[in-house]
């Protein structure tokens, strides 16, 4: 992570350096070119007065009509890239983006329009004026300003910035995932060629009146195809695929219509910018429409299928891990030692009846672990029964008349409700593990209620620091992290888990929509 922060810092320095190199090269190159053109025009004036040859320069201000538009245009474009790269894109790609974050995208678009507008409005090009026989008869001044050129170049700059962002995010992902080793080195490859290309362009690239002129325009055109595929497949996966398996209603038709509209609008905007909105016919536009119409849907389907298979596999692994953690927690020597001691003490105090009852409860728990815990879903009554057995065994070893209070309210379900196994138990285990002290007042409150759609489970307990010689002091809560992962996998968008803790108490509130 630290390396990534350094990379982003050097990235800013590199991009600013490329922009400065480009501006300096343009300023010097155009000055030398203008001097050469004036010299050549005077040399070939064929007896014409000097003022006739240089008449076009009377209204030409080199700073206002050349230096200023280049500097201002590049500066505003650089600011637009900074806003999008460092502020807008990280905000709009958050899990729950703030709608106000799109204001930064709007600011970026405004800066790009301003960059192209200022450049084309103020820039003036000096060229030769030719006679009827092709001879140089003087100089002339031309302008590239038009609303079409401004919008077309703003779209081109936007595509350039977004292409850069996709490459950057791919690079960040690879570097974060593989910070060392061969893959970490390979992560630099996607940036190596564009970086060298940008450096060559800044130092010796051709200068045109529009960003869409070859060869840069062709590169932008095919970059736009990749960008459209990326955006459309994301939209298809999030907005269309989840509703294909349901009833074919107007909502789904509307989403498909929106997908088609985005496809056509994107191609029309890009092709319009490429042709400066003359929309001259070319077979490529139809090919682009066909590709962006079908390929994003295919990619989205393959990604969704792969993600579904991965999710099933992760759920199985997580479930088996939860089962293993629970088995370990129940059969570890510390737990068995406490349970046997509790049963032994009870037998001495009250005879064999309660001891037999405790052994039966322990057997029921073991039976649950072996028979029920390996299923995807179990009846909620089974989970409640396990909880009751666990709490009763724990109560056997505690003297609740000496500063220990345990309140349990487990509502029995009226209807048949199924949940994933061992989803509630780890919170109770954690409460007994950290909430009971034989030296200090302790308490545990457990509540389970439900309605027709939702299960509400709350555990509130005191919290005590473990002694240094406690065998479980180095262990974390029993399966709590695993439960978090299982909830995300099995109950996505159908659960809430709130945890509050202090030095004195610990509280969890879990809701499950079954």
mmCIF file of C-alpha atoms in Angstrom, residues 135-504:
data_model
loop_
_atom_site.group_PDB
_atom_site.id
_atom_site.type_symbol
_atom_site.label_atom_id
_atom_site.label_comp_id
_atom_site.label_asym_id
_atom_site.label_seq_id
_atom_site.Cartn_x
_atom_site.Cartn_y
_atom_site.Cartn_z
ATOM 1 C CA UNK A 135 3.911 30.308 -55.844
ATOM 2 C CA UNK A 136 4.116 31.851 -52.364
ATOM 3 C CA UNK A 137 2.619 35.317 -52.486
ATOM 4 C CA UNK A 138 2.358 36.046 -48.774
ATOM 5 C CA UNK A 139 1.043 34.813 -45.431
ATOM 6 C CA UNK A 140 -2.481 34.215 -44.222
ATOM 7 C CA UNK A 141 -4.043 33.685 -40.787
ATOM 8 C CA UNK A 142 -6.703 30.998 -40.157
ATOM 9 C CA UNK A 143 -8.801 29.929 -37.195
ATOM 10 C CA UNK A 144 -10.117 26.487 -36.235
ATOM 11 C CA UNK A 145 -12.867 27.807 -33.967
ATOM 12 C CA UNK A 146 -16.336 26.298 -34.325
ATOM 13 C CA UNK A 147 -18.768 24.762 -31.890
ATOM 14 C CA UNK A 148 -18.333 21.401 -33.604
ATOM 15 C CA UNK A 149 -14.570 21.469 -33.154
ATOM 16 C CA UNK A 150 -14.883 22.489 -29.499
ATOM 17 C CA UNK A 151 -17.348 19.685 -28.624
ATOM 18 C CA UNK A 152 -15.447 17.112 -30.696
ATOM 19 C CA UNK A 153 -12.126 17.868 -29.012
ATOM 20 C CA UNK A 154 -13.741 17.954 -25.549
ATOM 21 C CA UNK A 155 -15.121 14.455 -26.196
ATOM 22 C CA UNK A 156 -11.687 13.342 -27.424
ATOM 23 C CA UNK A 157 -9.970 14.672 -24.326
ATOM 24 C CA UNK A 158 -12.579 12.961 -22.142
ATOM 25 C CA UNK A 159 -11.938 9.641 -23.894
ATOM 26 C CA UNK A 160 -8.208 10.117 -23.429
ATOM 27 C CA UNK A 161 -8.606 10.742 -19.679
ATOM 28 C CA UNK A 162 -10.964 7.777 -19.223
ATOM 29 C CA UNK A 163 -8.614 5.473 -21.175
ATOM 30 C CA UNK A 164 -5.809 6.578 -18.895
ATOM 31 C CA UNK A 165 -7.985 5.844 -15.861
ATOM 32 C CA UNK A 166 -8.742 2.286 -16.986
ATOM 33 C CA UNK A 167 -5.041 1.589 -17.498
ATOM 34 C CA UNK A 168 -4.217 3.156 -14.138
ATOM 35 C CA UNK A 169 -6.823 1.106 -12.265
ATOM 36 C CA UNK A 170 -5.575 -2.101 -13.900
ATOM 37 C CA UNK A 171 -2.060 -1.182 -12.809
ATOM 38 C CA UNK A 172 -3.141 -0.352 -9.223
ATOM 39 C CA UNK A 173 -5.037 -3.639 -8.960
ATOM 40 C CA UNK A 174 -2.068 -5.731 -10.097
ATOM 41 C CA UNK A 175 0.372 -3.842 -7.877
ATOM 42 C CA UNK A 176 -1.886 -4.165 -4.827
ATOM 43 C CA UNK A 177 -2.460 -7.861 -5.461
ATOM 44 C CA UNK A 178 1.121 -8.726 -6.406
ATOM 45 C CA UNK A 179 3.441 -6.160 -4.843
ATOM 46 C CA UNK A 180 6.435 -8.442 -5.260
ATOM 47 C CA UNK A 181 7.511 -11.099 -7.712
ATOM 48 C CA UNK A 182 7.248 -11.399 -11.473
ATOM 49 C CA UNK A 183 3.569 -10.390 -11.663
ATOM 50 C CA UNK A 184 4.357 -7.187 -9.784
ATOM 51 C CA UNK A 185 6.968 -6.349 -12.420
ATOM 52 C CA UNK A 186 4.609 -7.303 -15.269
ATOM 53 C CA UNK A 187 2.077 -4.823 -13.847
ATOM 54 C CA UNK A 188 4.284 -2.022 -15.182
ATOM 55 C CA UNK A 189 3.944 -3.275 -18.778
ATOM 56 C CA UNK A 190 0.469 -1.757 -19.469
ATOM 57 C CA UNK A 191 1.906 1.627 -18.470
ATOM 58 C CA UNK A 192 5.316 1.261 -20.130
ATOM 59 C CA UNK A 193 4.231 1.572 -23.772
ATOM 60 C CA UNK A 194 1.697 4.422 -23.219
ATOM 61 C CA UNK A 195 4.297 6.219 -21.058
ATOM 62 C CA UNK A 196 6.940 6.021 -23.779
ATOM 63 C CA UNK A 197 4.350 7.035 -26.406
ATOM 64 C CA UNK A 198 3.327 10.074 -24.324
ATOM 65 C CA UNK A 199 6.963 11.091 -23.856
ATOM 66 C CA UNK A 200 7.692 10.804 -27.605
ATOM 67 C CA UNK A 201 4.540 12.767 -28.442
ATOM 68 C CA UNK A 202 5.427 15.522 -25.958
ATOM 69 C CA UNK A 203 8.921 15.895 -27.394
ATOM 70 C CA UNK A 204 8.409 15.310 -31.137
ATOM 71 C CA UNK A 205 4.751 14.531 -31.873
ATOM 72 C CA UNK A 206 2.852 16.085 -34.786
ATOM 73 C CA UNK A 207 0.697 19.164 -34.139
ATOM 74 C CA UNK A 208 -2.768 19.274 -35.716
ATOM 75 C CA UNK A 209 -5.717 21.626 -35.571
ATOM 76 C CA UNK A 210 -7.843 18.874 -33.937
ATOM 77 C CA UNK A 211 -7.160 15.996 -31.574
ATOM 78 C CA UNK A 212 -9.136 13.690 -33.913
ATOM 79 C CA UNK A 213 -6.719 13.943 -36.840
ATOM 80 C CA UNK A 214 -4.612 10.824 -37.595
ATOM 81 C CA UNK A 215 -2.841 9.035 -36.052
ATOM 82 C CA UNK A 216 -4.081 10.150 -32.617
ATOM 83 C CA UNK A 217 -7.713 10.219 -33.742
ATOM 84 C CA UNK A 218 -7.639 6.583 -34.854
ATOM 85 C CA UNK A 219 -6.183 5.583 -31.481
ATOM 86 C CA UNK A 220 -8.939 7.506 -29.687
ATOM 87 C CA UNK A 221 -11.604 5.872 -31.856
ATOM 88 C CA UNK A 222 -10.605 2.339 -30.910
ATOM 89 C CA UNK A 223 -10.040 3.379 -27.292
ATOM 90 C CA UNK A 224 -13.640 4.570 -27.252
ATOM 91 C CA UNK A 225 -14.747 1.080 -28.297
ATOM 92 C CA UNK A 226 -12.995 -0.455 -25.278
ATOM 93 C CA UNK A 227 -14.481 2.202 -22.966
ATOM 94 C CA UNK A 228 -18.020 1.629 -24.252
ATOM 95 C CA UNK A 229 -17.675 -2.139 -23.829
ATOM 96 C CA UNK A 230 -16.411 -1.627 -20.253
ATOM 97 C CA UNK A 231 -19.280 0.705 -19.279
ATOM 98 C CA UNK A 232 -22.043 -1.227 -21.059
ATOM 99 C CA UNK A 233 -21.038 -4.638 -19.684
ATOM 100 C CA UNK A 234 -21.028 -3.151 -16.175
ATOM 101 C CA UNK A 235 -24.518 -1.684 -16.754
ATOM 102 C CA UNK A 236 -25.826 -4.934 -18.269
ATOM 103 C CA UNK A 237 -24.485 -6.980 -15.371
ATOM 104 C CA UNK A 238 -25.899 -4.718 -12.646
ATOM 105 C CA UNK A 239 -29.158 -3.486 -14.205
ATOM 106 C CA UNK A 240 -30.297 -6.163 -16.675
ATOM 107 C CA UNK A 241 -29.000 -9.635 -15.748
ATOM 108 C CA UNK A 242 -30.531 -9.778 -12.225
ATOM 109 C CA UNK A 243 -34.014 -9.281 -13.745
ATOM 110 C CA UNK A 244 -33.778 -11.738 -16.663
ATOM 111 C CA UNK A 245 -34.671 -14.706 -14.451
ATOM 112 C CA UNK A 246 -37.806 -12.998 -13.137
ATOM 113 C CA UNK A 247 -41.066 -12.140 -14.887
ATOM 114 C CA UNK A 248 -40.675 -10.261 -18.152
ATOM 115 C CA UNK A 249 -42.235 -6.986 -17.031
ATOM 116 C CA UNK A 250 -42.106 -3.395 -18.164
ATOM 117 C CA UNK A 251 -39.232 -2.714 -15.759
ATOM 118 C CA UNK A 252 -36.985 -5.194 -17.598
ATOM 119 C CA UNK A 253 -38.070 -3.857 -20.984
ATOM 120 C CA UNK A 254 -37.205 -0.361 -19.782
ATOM 121 C CA UNK A 255 -33.734 -1.476 -18.693
ATOM 122 C CA UNK A 256 -33.121 -3.167 -22.055
ATOM 123 C CA UNK A 257 -34.323 -0.030 -23.818
ATOM 124 C CA UNK A 258 -31.962 2.088 -21.731
ATOM 125 C CA UNK A 259 -29.091 -0.295 -22.579
ATOM 126 C CA UNK A 260 -29.876 0.048 -26.300
ATOM 127 C CA UNK A 261 -30.116 3.842 -25.974
ATOM 128 C CA UNK A 262 -26.755 4.034 -24.227
ATOM 129 C CA UNK A 263 -25.195 1.885 -26.939
ATOM 130 C CA UNK A 264 -26.515 4.055 -29.772
ATOM 131 C CA UNK A 265 -25.859 7.353 -27.989
ATOM 132 C CA UNK A 266 -22.267 6.413 -27.172
ATOM 133 C CA UNK A 267 -21.520 5.444 -30.753
ATOM 134 C CA UNK A 268 -23.219 8.523 -32.177
ATOM 135 C CA UNK A 269 -21.243 10.828 -29.873
ATOM 136 C CA UNK A 270 -17.909 9.170 -30.626
ATOM 137 C CA UNK A 271 -18.525 8.916 -34.348
ATOM 138 C CA UNK A 272 -19.781 12.484 -34.393
ATOM 139 C CA UNK A 273 -16.621 13.683 -32.674
ATOM 140 C CA UNK A 274 -14.449 11.642 -35.043
ATOM 141 C CA UNK A 275 -16.117 13.185 -38.105
ATOM 142 C CA UNK A 276 -16.622 16.605 -36.430
ATOM 143 C CA UNK A 277 -20.366 15.876 -36.524
ATOM 144 C CA UNK A 278 -20.542 15.550 -40.288
ATOM 145 C CA UNK A 279 -21.443 11.856 -39.804
ATOM 146 C CA UNK A 280 -19.866 10.800 -43.065
ATOM 147 C CA UNK A 281 -20.639 7.189 -43.874
ATOM 148 C CA UNK A 282 -18.150 4.500 -42.961
ATOM 149 C CA UNK A 283 -18.527 0.777 -42.395
ATOM 150 C CA UNK A 284 -16.755 1.124 -39.032
ATOM 151 C CA UNK A 285 -19.706 2.853 -37.378
ATOM 152 C CA UNK A 286 -21.978 -0.128 -38.093
ATOM 153 C CA UNK A 287 -19.293 -2.531 -36.891
ATOM 154 C CA UNK A 288 -18.895 -0.500 -33.683
ATOM 155 C CA UNK A 289 -22.656 -0.567 -33.059
ATOM 156 C CA UNK A 290 -22.825 -4.352 -33.543
ATOM 157 C CA UNK A 291 -19.851 -4.923 -31.231
ATOM 158 C CA UNK A 292 -21.131 -2.644 -28.461
ATOM 159 C CA UNK A 293 -24.633 -4.086 -28.803
ATOM 160 C CA UNK A 294 -23.755 -7.758 -28.238
ATOM 161 C CA UNK A 295 -20.240 -8.068 -26.781
ATOM 162 C CA UNK A 296 -20.944 -6.270 -23.443
ATOM 163 C CA UNK A 297 -23.907 -8.594 -22.787
ATOM 164 C CA UNK A 298 -21.791 -11.679 -23.470
ATOM 165 C CA UNK A 299 -18.984 -10.415 -21.223
ATOM 166 C CA UNK A 300 -21.466 -9.513 -18.460
ATOM 167 C CA UNK A 301 -23.044 -12.987 -18.636
ATOM 168 C CA UNK A 302 -19.673 -14.757 -18.461
ATOM 169 C CA UNK A 303 -18.571 -12.557 -15.543
ATOM 170 C CA UNK A 304 -21.828 -13.150 -13.666
ATOM 171 C CA UNK A 305 -21.581 -16.891 -14.190
ATOM 172 C CA UNK A 306 -17.971 -16.950 -13.054
ATOM 173 C CA UNK A 307 -18.847 -14.804 -10.032
ATOM 174 C CA UNK A 308 -21.773 -17.100 -9.169
ATOM 175 C CA UNK A 309 -19.572 -20.182 -9.297
ATOM 176 C CA UNK A 310 -16.949 -18.435 -7.204
ATOM 177 C CA UNK A 311 -19.581 -17.360 -4.684
ATOM 178 C CA UNK A 312 -20.899 -20.931 -4.359
ATOM 179 C CA UNK A 313 -17.362 -22.211 -3.826
ATOM 180 C CA UNK A 314 -16.597 -19.492 -1.244
ATOM 181 C CA UNK A 315 -19.861 -20.286 0.563
ATOM 182 C CA UNK A 316 -18.995 -23.969 0.748
ATOM 183 C CA UNK A 317 -15.476 -23.238 1.963
ATOM 184 C CA UNK A 318 -16.776 -20.736 4.516
ATOM 185 C CA UNK A 319 -19.437 -23.180 5.704
ATOM 186 C CA UNK A 320 -16.891 -25.970 6.131
ATOM 187 C CA UNK A 321 -14.564 -23.556 7.895
ATOM 188 C CA UNK A 322 -17.384 -22.534 10.241
ATOM 189 C CA UNK A 323 -18.131 -26.198 10.907
ATOM 190 C CA UNK A 324 -14.471 -26.897 11.660
ATOM 191 C CA UNK A 325 -14.206 -23.825 13.923
ATOM 192 C CA UNK A 326 -17.310 -24.858 15.813
ATOM 193 C CA UNK A 327 -16.124 -28.436 16.228
ATOM 194 C CA UNK A 328 -12.798 -27.206 17.476
ATOM 195 C CA UNK A 329 -14.483 -24.834 19.918
ATOM 196 C CA UNK A 330 -16.637 -27.636 21.304
ATOM 197 C CA UNK A 331 -13.992 -30.355 21.609
ATOM 198 C CA UNK A 332 -10.978 -28.284 22.599
ATOM 199 C CA UNK A 333 -9.529 -29.448 25.962
ATOM 200 C CA UNK A 334 -10.395 -26.218 27.736
ATOM 201 C CA UNK A 335 -14.109 -26.532 26.967
ATOM 202 C CA UNK A 336 -14.267 -30.266 27.766
ATOM 203 C CA UNK A 337 -12.366 -29.705 31.007
ATOM 204 C CA UNK A 338 -14.870 -27.041 32.106
ATOM 205 C CA UNK A 339 -17.861 -29.135 31.009
ATOM 206 C CA UNK A 340 -16.668 -32.285 32.807
ATOM 207 C CA UNK A 341 -15.804 -30.314 35.939
ATOM 208 C CA UNK A 342 -19.254 -28.741 35.865
ATOM 209 C CA UNK A 343 -20.925 -32.125 35.538
ATOM 210 C CA UNK A 344 -18.731 -33.582 38.281
ATOM 211 C CA UNK A 345 -19.482 -30.737 40.693
ATOM 212 C CA UNK A 346 -23.182 -31.011 39.947
ATOM 213 C CA UNK A 347 -23.104 -34.739 40.597
ATOM 214 C CA UNK A 348 -21.526 -34.164 44.023
ATOM 215 C CA UNK A 349 -24.061 -31.522 44.990
ATOM 216 C CA UNK A 350 -27.331 -32.827 43.602
ATOM 217 C CA UNK A 351 -26.948 -36.456 42.645
ATOM 218 C CA UNK A 352 -27.030 -38.099 39.250
ATOM 219 C CA UNK A 353 -30.280 -36.701 37.752
ATOM 220 C CA UNK A 354 -28.958 -33.311 36.725
ATOM 221 C CA UNK A 355 -25.671 -34.861 35.678
ATOM 222 C CA UNK A 356 -27.537 -37.194 33.342
ATOM 223 C CA UNK A 357 -29.478 -34.221 32.007
ATOM 224 C CA UNK A 358 -26.234 -32.357 31.342
ATOM 225 C CA UNK A 359 -24.706 -35.352 29.592
ATOM 226 C CA UNK A 360 -27.833 -35.658 27.457
ATOM 227 C CA UNK A 361 -27.612 -31.987 26.448
ATOM 228 C CA UNK A 362 -23.951 -32.390 25.613
ATOM 229 C CA UNK A 363 -24.832 -35.452 23.498
ATOM 230 C CA UNK A 364 -27.561 -33.469 21.704
ATOM 231 C CA UNK A 365 -25.037 -30.759 20.904
ATOM 232 C CA UNK A 366 -22.558 -33.272 19.519
ATOM 233 C CA UNK A 367 -25.335 -34.866 17.473
ATOM 234 C CA UNK A 368 -26.245 -31.453 16.071
ATOM 235 C CA UNK A 369 -22.630 -30.822 15.095
ATOM 236 C CA UNK A 370 -22.379 -34.166 13.295
ATOM 237 C CA UNK A 371 -25.791 -34.350 11.613
ATOM 238 C CA UNK A 372 -27.164 -30.833 11.127
ATOM 239 C CA UNK A 373 -24.174 -28.535 10.868
ATOM 240 C CA UNK A 374 -23.084 -29.782 7.433
ATOM 241 C CA UNK A 375 -26.351 -28.794 5.743
ATOM 242 C CA UNK A 376 -26.977 -25.600 3.774
ATOM 243 C CA UNK A 377 -30.147 -24.818 5.737
ATOM 244 C CA UNK A 378 -31.647 -26.186 8.958
ATOM 245 C CA UNK A 379 -34.931 -25.442 10.764
ATOM 246 C CA UNK A 380 -34.641 -22.474 13.096
ATOM 247 C CA UNK A 381 -36.003 -24.706 15.870
ATOM 248 C CA UNK A 382 -32.844 -26.843 15.626
ATOM 249 C CA UNK A 383 -30.622 -23.797 16.036
ATOM 250 C CA UNK A 384 -32.687 -22.641 19.017
ATOM 251 C CA UNK A 385 -32.476 -26.109 20.572
ATOM 252 C CA UNK A 386 -28.705 -26.073 20.219
ATOM 253 C CA UNK A 387 -28.546 -22.614 21.798
ATOM 254 C CA UNK A 388 -30.670 -23.733 24.744
ATOM 255 C CA UNK A 389 -28.486 -26.797 25.337
ATOM 256 C CA UNK A 390 -25.333 -24.724 25.137
ATOM 257 C CA UNK A 391 -26.675 -22.096 27.573
ATOM 258 C CA UNK A 392 -27.864 -24.763 30.017
ATOM 259 C CA UNK A 393 -24.457 -26.471 30.091
ATOM 260 C CA UNK A 394 -22.772 -23.128 30.638
ATOM 261 C CA UNK A 395 -25.188 -22.344 33.476
ATOM 262 C CA UNK A 396 -24.311 -25.608 35.206
ATOM 263 C CA UNK A 397 -20.788 -24.410 35.866
ATOM 264 C CA UNK A 398 -21.848 -20.950 37.046
ATOM 265 C CA UNK A 399 -23.320 -19.800 40.335
ATOM 266 C CA UNK A 400 -25.836 -17.171 39.234
ATOM 267 C CA UNK A 401 -26.511 -16.161 42.819
ATOM 268 C CA UNK A 402 -23.073 -14.570 43.162
ATOM 269 C CA UNK A 403 -22.941 -11.558 40.873
ATOM 270 C CA UNK A 404 -23.781 -13.410 37.635
ATOM 271 C CA UNK A 405 -27.016 -12.669 35.796
ATOM 272 C CA UNK A 406 -28.104 -14.509 32.641
ATOM 273 C CA UNK A 407 -31.377 -13.616 30.922
ATOM 274 C CA UNK A 408 -32.533 -15.625 27.916
ATOM 275 C CA UNK A 409 -35.598 -14.958 25.786
ATOM 276 C CA UNK A 410 -35.739 -17.227 22.713
ATOM 277 C CA UNK A 411 -39.035 -16.980 20.856
ATOM 278 C CA UNK A 412 -40.189 -20.229 19.281
ATOM 279 C CA UNK A 413 -41.134 -19.745 15.602
ATOM 280 C CA UNK A 414 -44.803 -20.129 14.692
ATOM 281 C CA UNK A 415 -44.040 -21.133 11.102
ATOM 282 C CA UNK A 416 -41.387 -23.246 9.415
ATOM 283 C CA UNK A 417 -38.283 -21.071 9.156
ATOM 284 C CA UNK A 418 -34.916 -22.246 7.843
ATOM 285 C CA UNK A 419 -31.543 -20.570 8.297
ATOM 286 C CA UNK A 420 -27.906 -21.414 7.699
ATOM 287 C CA UNK A 421 -26.527 -23.492 10.611
ATOM 288 C CA UNK A 422 -24.315 -21.994 13.328
ATOM 289 C CA UNK A 423 -25.290 -18.457 12.362
ATOM 290 C CA UNK A 424 -26.430 -17.392 15.859
ATOM 291 C CA UNK A 425 -24.394 -19.629 18.160
ATOM 292 C CA UNK A 426 -20.954 -17.951 17.754
ATOM 293 C CA UNK A 427 -22.305 -14.722 19.265
ATOM 294 C CA UNK A 428 -23.522 -16.586 22.353
ATOM 295 C CA UNK A 429 -20.250 -18.482 22.642
ATOM 296 C CA UNK A 430 -18.400 -15.186 22.463
ATOM 297 C CA UNK A 431 -20.629 -13.731 25.191
ATOM 298 C CA UNK A 432 -19.869 -16.567 27.629
ATOM 299 C CA UNK A 433 -16.202 -16.502 26.740
ATOM 300 C CA UNK A 434 -15.674 -12.777 27.338
ATOM 301 C CA UNK A 435 -18.702 -11.826 29.449
ATOM 302 C CA UNK A 436 -18.331 -14.036 32.539
ATOM 303 C CA UNK A 437 -15.914 -13.421 35.376
ATOM 304 C CA UNK A 438 -15.949 -15.323 38.687
ATOM 305 C CA UNK A 439 -14.400 -12.311 40.450
ATOM 306 C CA UNK A 440 -16.509 -9.425 39.094
ATOM 307 C CA UNK A 441 -20.221 -8.865 38.516
ATOM 308 C CA UNK A 442 -21.170 -10.289 35.112
ATOM 309 C CA UNK A 443 -24.264 -10.461 32.963
ATOM 310 C CA UNK A 444 -25.475 -11.815 29.632
ATOM 311 C CA UNK A 445 -28.788 -10.889 27.970
ATOM 312 C CA UNK A 446 -29.868 -12.937 24.939
ATOM 313 C CA UNK A 447 -32.997 -12.160 22.914
ATOM 314 C CA UNK A 448 -34.391 -13.832 19.798
ATOM 315 C CA UNK A 449 -37.602 -12.625 18.189
ATOM 316 C CA UNK A 450 -39.059 -12.788 14.703
ATOM 317 C CA UNK A 451 -41.902 -11.666 12.483
ATOM 318 C CA UNK A 452 -43.165 -12.919 9.142
ATOM 319 C CA UNK A 453 -40.022 -11.875 7.254
ATOM 320 C CA UNK A 454 -37.212 -11.077 9.662
ATOM 321 C CA UNK A 455 -35.297 -12.659 12.548
ATOM 322 C CA UNK A 456 -34.046 -10.284 15.257
ATOM 323 C CA UNK A 457 -31.194 -11.545 17.430
ATOM 324 C CA UNK A 458 -29.483 -9.531 20.180
ATOM 325 C CA UNK A 459 -26.708 -10.440 22.607
ATOM 326 C CA UNK A 460 -25.578 -7.985 25.264
ATOM 327 C CA UNK A 461 -22.904 -8.972 27.768
ATOM 328 C CA UNK A 462 -20.396 -7.551 30.213
ATOM 329 C CA UNK A 463 -16.804 -7.629 29.102
ATOM 330 C CA UNK A 464 -13.737 -8.500 31.168
ATOM 331 C CA UNK A 465 -10.073 -8.517 30.365
ATOM 332 C CA UNK A 466 -8.590 -12.000 30.269
ATOM 333 C CA UNK A 467 -5.930 -13.034 32.750
ATOM 334 C CA UNK A 468 -2.454 -13.558 31.412
ATOM 335 C CA UNK A 469 -2.522 -17.281 32.255
ATOM 336 C CA UNK A 470 -5.917 -17.910 30.645
ATOM 337 C CA UNK A 471 -5.554 -20.650 27.993
ATOM 338 C CA UNK A 472 -7.825 -18.703 25.596
ATOM 339 C CA UNK A 473 -6.264 -15.279 26.008
ATOM 340 C CA UNK A 474 -4.486 -15.555 22.670
ATOM 341 C CA UNK A 475 -7.600 -16.730 20.823
ATOM 342 C CA UNK A 476 -10.016 -14.433 19.053
ATOM 343 C CA UNK A 477 -13.791 -14.636 19.310
ATOM 344 C CA UNK A 478 -15.215 -18.007 18.323
ATOM 345 C CA UNK A 479 -15.931 -17.797 14.612
ATOM 346 C CA UNK A 480 -17.069 -14.147 14.608
ATOM 347 C CA UNK A 481 -15.039 -13.188 11.554
ATOM 348 C CA UNK A 482 -16.212 -16.323 9.824
ATOM 349 C CA UNK A 483 -19.817 -15.440 10.621
ATOM 350 C CA UNK A 484 -19.337 -12.016 9.029
ATOM 351 C CA UNK A 485 -18.099 -13.631 5.822
ATOM 352 C CA UNK A 486 -20.885 -16.216 5.813
ATOM 353 C CA UNK A 487 -23.494 -13.487 6.278
ATOM 354 C CA UNK A 488 -22.119 -11.582 3.287
ATOM 355 C CA UNK A 489 -22.095 -14.722 1.141
ATOM 356 C CA UNK A 490 -25.361 -16.376 2.208
ATOM 357 C CA UNK A 491 -27.478 -13.309 3.059
ATOM 358 C CA UNK A 492 -26.246 -10.536 0.726
ATOM 359 C CA UNK A 493 -28.386 -7.404 1.134
ATOM 360 C CA UNK A 494 -30.632 -9.431 3.491
ATOM 361 C CA UNK A 495 -28.922 -8.860 6.803
ATOM 362 C CA UNK A 496 -27.603 -6.178 9.111
ATOM 363 C CA UNK A 497 -24.983 -6.719 11.796
ATOM 364 C CA UNK A 498 -24.367 -3.924 14.283
ATOM 365 C CA UNK A 499 -21.642 -4.314 16.909
ATOM 366 C CA UNK A 500 -20.990 -1.875 19.748
ATOM 367 C CA UNK A 501 -18.384 -2.403 22.403
ATOM 368 C CA UNK A 502 -16.625 -0.645 25.231
ATOM 369 C CA UNK A 503 -14.292 -1.687 28.008
ATOM 370 C CA UNK A 504 -17.320 -2.721 30.123
#
